[in-house]
C-alpha cells in the first residue's frame, strides 16, 4: 500500500486533540480546527476528521452525505494546506425546508462549495 501522508482520524483521542486546537477557518455551517501556526514538515502526515453531530443533522443519510463531501474536498485541498491534524465540525444545521432530500445534488453542491471556501480560507492564512 502506498503511503500518501493523508489519514482519516479514527479514535476518540485523535478527534479530541484536533478539536482542542483553535478554529482556523469558519463558514456559515462549518468550523475548521487545526494548528494555528503552519508546520512545514513534509514527513508529518496530514490528518482529517469530520464531526457531524446528530443535533445538527438528524438523519444518518444526511450525516454520511456531508461526511463524504468533507473527505472528497479534503483530497482536493490537502496538499495546499499545512501538515498536521485538521477537524471539520458542522456547527449549524442545513435547512430541511430548503434541502428536503438528504442526498440531493443541491445539498451536495452547497456543502462542497462551502467546504471549498473553508479550505481556501485556511490555505490563505
mmCIF file of C-alpha atoms in Angstrom:
data_model
loop_
_atom_site.group_PDB
_atom_site.id
_atom_site.type_symbol
_atom_site.label_atom_id
_atom_site.label_comp_id
_atom_site.label_asym_id
_atom_site.label_seq_id
_atom_site.Cartn_x
_atom_site.Cartn_y
_atom_site.Cartn_z
ATOM 1 C CA UNK A 1 0.000 0.000 0.000
ATOM 2 C CA UNK A 2 1.340 3.441 -0.942
ATOM 3 C CA UNK A 3 1.506 5.918 1.951
ATOM 4 C CA UNK A 4 0.204 9.284 0.797
ATOM 5 C CA UNK A 5 0.651 11.070 4.126
ATOM 6 C CA UNK A 6 -3.115 11.608 4.349
ATOM 7 C CA UNK A 7 -5.062 9.796 7.026
ATOM 8 C CA UNK A 8 -8.583 9.901 8.420
ATOM 9 C CA UNK A 9 -8.855 10.236 12.164
ATOM 10 C CA UNK A 10 -10.285 7.069 13.710
ATOM 11 C CA UNK A 11 -10.023 7.253 17.509
ATOM 12 C CA UNK A 12 -11.665 9.490 20.075
ATOM 13 C CA UNK A 13 -8.309 10.734 21.372
ATOM 14 C CA UNK A 14 -7.281 11.826 17.869
ATOM 15 C CA UNK A 15 -10.516 13.766 17.418
ATOM 16 C CA UNK A 16 -10.134 15.359 20.840
ATOM 17 C CA UNK A 17 -6.588 16.504 20.012
ATOM 18 C CA UNK A 18 -7.896 18.065 16.815
ATOM 19 C CA UNK A 19 -10.857 19.750 18.500
ATOM 20 C CA UNK A 20 -8.590 21.132 21.235
ATOM 21 C CA UNK A 21 -6.787 23.162 18.583
ATOM 22 C CA UNK A 22 -8.049 26.603 17.679
ATOM 23 C CA UNK A 23 -10.606 27.312 14.965
ATOM 24 C CA UNK A 24 -8.566 28.437 11.966
ATOM 25 C CA UNK A 25 -11.403 28.929 9.446
ATOM 26 C CA UNK A 26 -15.185 29.334 9.551
ATOM 27 C CA UNK A 27 -18.046 29.241 7.138
ATOM 28 C CA UNK A 28 -21.777 29.621 7.778
ATOM 29 C CA UNK A 29 -22.174 25.912 8.622
ATOM 30 C CA UNK A 30 -18.663 24.608 9.340
ATOM 31 C CA UNK A 31 -15.650 25.290 11.552
ATOM 32 C CA UNK A 32 -12.148 24.006 10.776
ATOM 33 C CA UNK A 33 -9.944 23.207 13.756
ATOM 34 C CA UNK A 34 -6.211 22.970 13.236
ATOM 35 C CA UNK A 35 -2.850 24.205 14.436
ATOM 36 C CA UNK A 36 -2.769 27.997 14.293
ATOM 37 C CA UNK A 37 0.868 28.066 13.162
ATOM 38 C CA UNK A 38 1.592 26.080 9.997
ATOM 39 C CA UNK A 39 4.207 23.363 10.405
ATOM 40 C CA UNK A 40 6.393 22.749 7.404
ATOM 41 C CA UNK A 41 7.457 19.148 7.889
ATOM 42 C CA UNK A 42 6.787 17.068 4.782
ATOM 43 C CA UNK A 43 7.210 13.847 6.781
ATOM 44 C CA UNK A 44 4.350 14.778 9.110
ATOM 45 C CA UNK A 45 1.043 13.308 7.950
ATOM 46 C CA UNK A 46 -1.962 15.380 7.017
ATOM 47 C CA UNK A 47 -4.889 14.059 9.026
ATOM 48 C CA UNK A 48 -8.559 14.939 8.681
ATOM 49 C CA UNK A 49 -11.567 14.212 10.828
ATOM 50 C CA UNK A 50 -15.246 15.074 10.399
ATOM 51 C CA UNK A 51 -17.579 15.775 13.316
ATOM 52 C CA UNK A 52 -21.248 15.850 12.309
ATOM 53 C CA UNK A 53 -23.420 15.982 15.463
ATOM 54 C CA UNK A 54 -26.883 14.426 15.420
ATOM 55 C CA UNK A 55 -28.123 17.693 16.860
ATOM 56 C CA UNK A 56 -27.403 19.439 13.531
ATOM 57 C CA UNK A 57 -28.065 16.569 11.101
ATOM 58 C CA UNK A 58 -30.790 14.280 12.433
ATOM 59 C CA UNK A 59 -30.748 11.670 9.669
ATOM 60 C CA UNK A 60 -27.815 9.297 9.239
ATOM 61 C CA UNK A 61 -28.026 9.619 5.465
ATOM 62 C CA UNK A 62 -27.535 13.396 5.790
ATOM 63 C CA UNK A 63 -24.558 12.982 8.121
ATOM 64 C CA UNK A 64 -22.961 10.445 5.776
ATOM 65 C CA UNK A 65 -23.529 12.658 2.729
ATOM 66 C CA UNK A 66 -21.872 15.615 4.457
ATOM 67 C CA UNK A 67 -19.013 13.433 5.723
ATOM 68 C CA UNK A 68 -18.338 12.102 2.220
ATOM 69 C CA UNK A 69 -18.246 15.649 0.860
ATOM 70 C CA UNK A 70 -15.753 16.648 3.570
ATOM 71 C CA UNK A 71 -13.389 13.792 2.720
ATOM 72 C CA UNK A 72 -13.697 14.401 -1.017
ATOM 73 C CA UNK A 73 -12.996 18.123 -0.645
ATOM 74 C CA UNK A 74 -10.054 17.245 1.606
ATOM 75 C CA UNK A 75 -8.448 15.149 -1.124
ATOM 76 C CA UNK A 76 -8.641 18.171 -3.439
ATOM 77 C CA UNK A 77 -7.202 20.625 -0.890
ATOM 78 C CA UNK A 78 -4.903 18.658 1.441
ATOM 79 C CA UNK A 79 -1.640 19.336 -0.370
ATOM 80 C CA UNK A 80 -2.269 23.087 -0.273
ATOM 81 C CA UNK A 81 -2.862 23.088 3.496
ATOM 82 C CA UNK A 82 -0.350 22.858 6.349
ATOM 83 C CA UNK A 83 0.638 19.451 7.685
ATOM 84 C CA UNK A 84 -0.953 18.228 10.871
ATOM 85 C CA UNK A 85 -4.363 17.333 12.208
ATOM 86 C CA UNK A 86 -7.492 19.115 10.990
ATOM 87 C CA UNK A 87 -11.077 18.528 12.110
ATOM 88 C CA UNK A 88 -14.100 19.861 10.217
ATOM 89 C CA UNK A 89 -17.060 20.369 12.547
ATOM 90 C CA UNK A 90 -20.639 21.047 11.489
ATOM 91 C CA UNK A 91 -21.768 23.952 13.670
ATOM 92 C CA UNK A 92 -25.226 24.741 12.268
ATOM 93 C CA UNK A 93 -27.920 22.666 10.584
ATOM 94 C CA UNK A 94 -28.789 22.920 6.917
ATOM 95 C CA UNK A 95 -32.408 23.988 6.442
ATOM 96 C CA UNK A 96 -34.681 20.979 5.957
ATOM 97 C CA UNK A 97 -37.166 23.274 4.220
ATOM 98 C CA UNK A 98 -34.608 24.199 1.568
ATOM 99 C CA UNK A 99 -32.983 20.755 1.322
ATOM 100 C CA UNK A 100 -35.843 18.267 1.599
ATOM 101 C CA UNK A 101 -33.796 15.324 0.318
ATOM 102 C CA UNK A 102 -30.792 14.295 2.372
ATOM 103 C CA UNK A 103 -28.880 13.145 -0.681
ATOM 104 C CA UNK A 104 -29.934 15.797 -3.185
ATOM 105 C CA UNK A 105 -27.381 17.135 -5.610
ATOM 106 C CA UNK A 106 -28.361 20.624 -4.407
ATOM 107 C CA UNK A 107 -27.279 19.818 -0.829
ATOM 108 C CA UNK A 108 -24.076 18.161 -2.016
ATOM 109 C CA UNK A 109 -23.267 21.185 -4.173
ATOM 110 C CA UNK A 110 -23.877 23.699 -1.388
ATOM 111 C CA UNK A 111 -21.835 21.646 1.082
ATOM 112 C CA UNK A 112 -18.964 21.284 -1.410
ATOM 113 C CA UNK A 113 -18.965 24.994 -2.216
ATOM 114 C CA UNK A 114 -18.846 25.917 1.468
ATOM 115 C CA UNK A 115 -16.058 23.412 2.159
ATOM 116 C CA UNK A 116 -14.023 24.794 -0.740
ATOM 117 C CA UNK A 117 -14.389 28.277 0.754
ATOM 118 C CA UNK A 118 -13.401 26.931 4.179
ATOM 119 C CA UNK A 119 -10.255 25.218 2.914
ATOM 120 C CA UNK A 120 -9.342 28.209 0.719
ATOM 121 C CA UNK A 121 -9.603 30.460 3.766
ATOM 122 C CA UNK A 122 -7.242 28.121 5.635
ATOM 123 C CA UNK A 123 -4.806 27.945 2.736
ATOM 124 C CA UNK A 124 -4.532 31.746 2.668
ATOM 125 C CA UNK A 125 -3.825 32.092 6.392
#
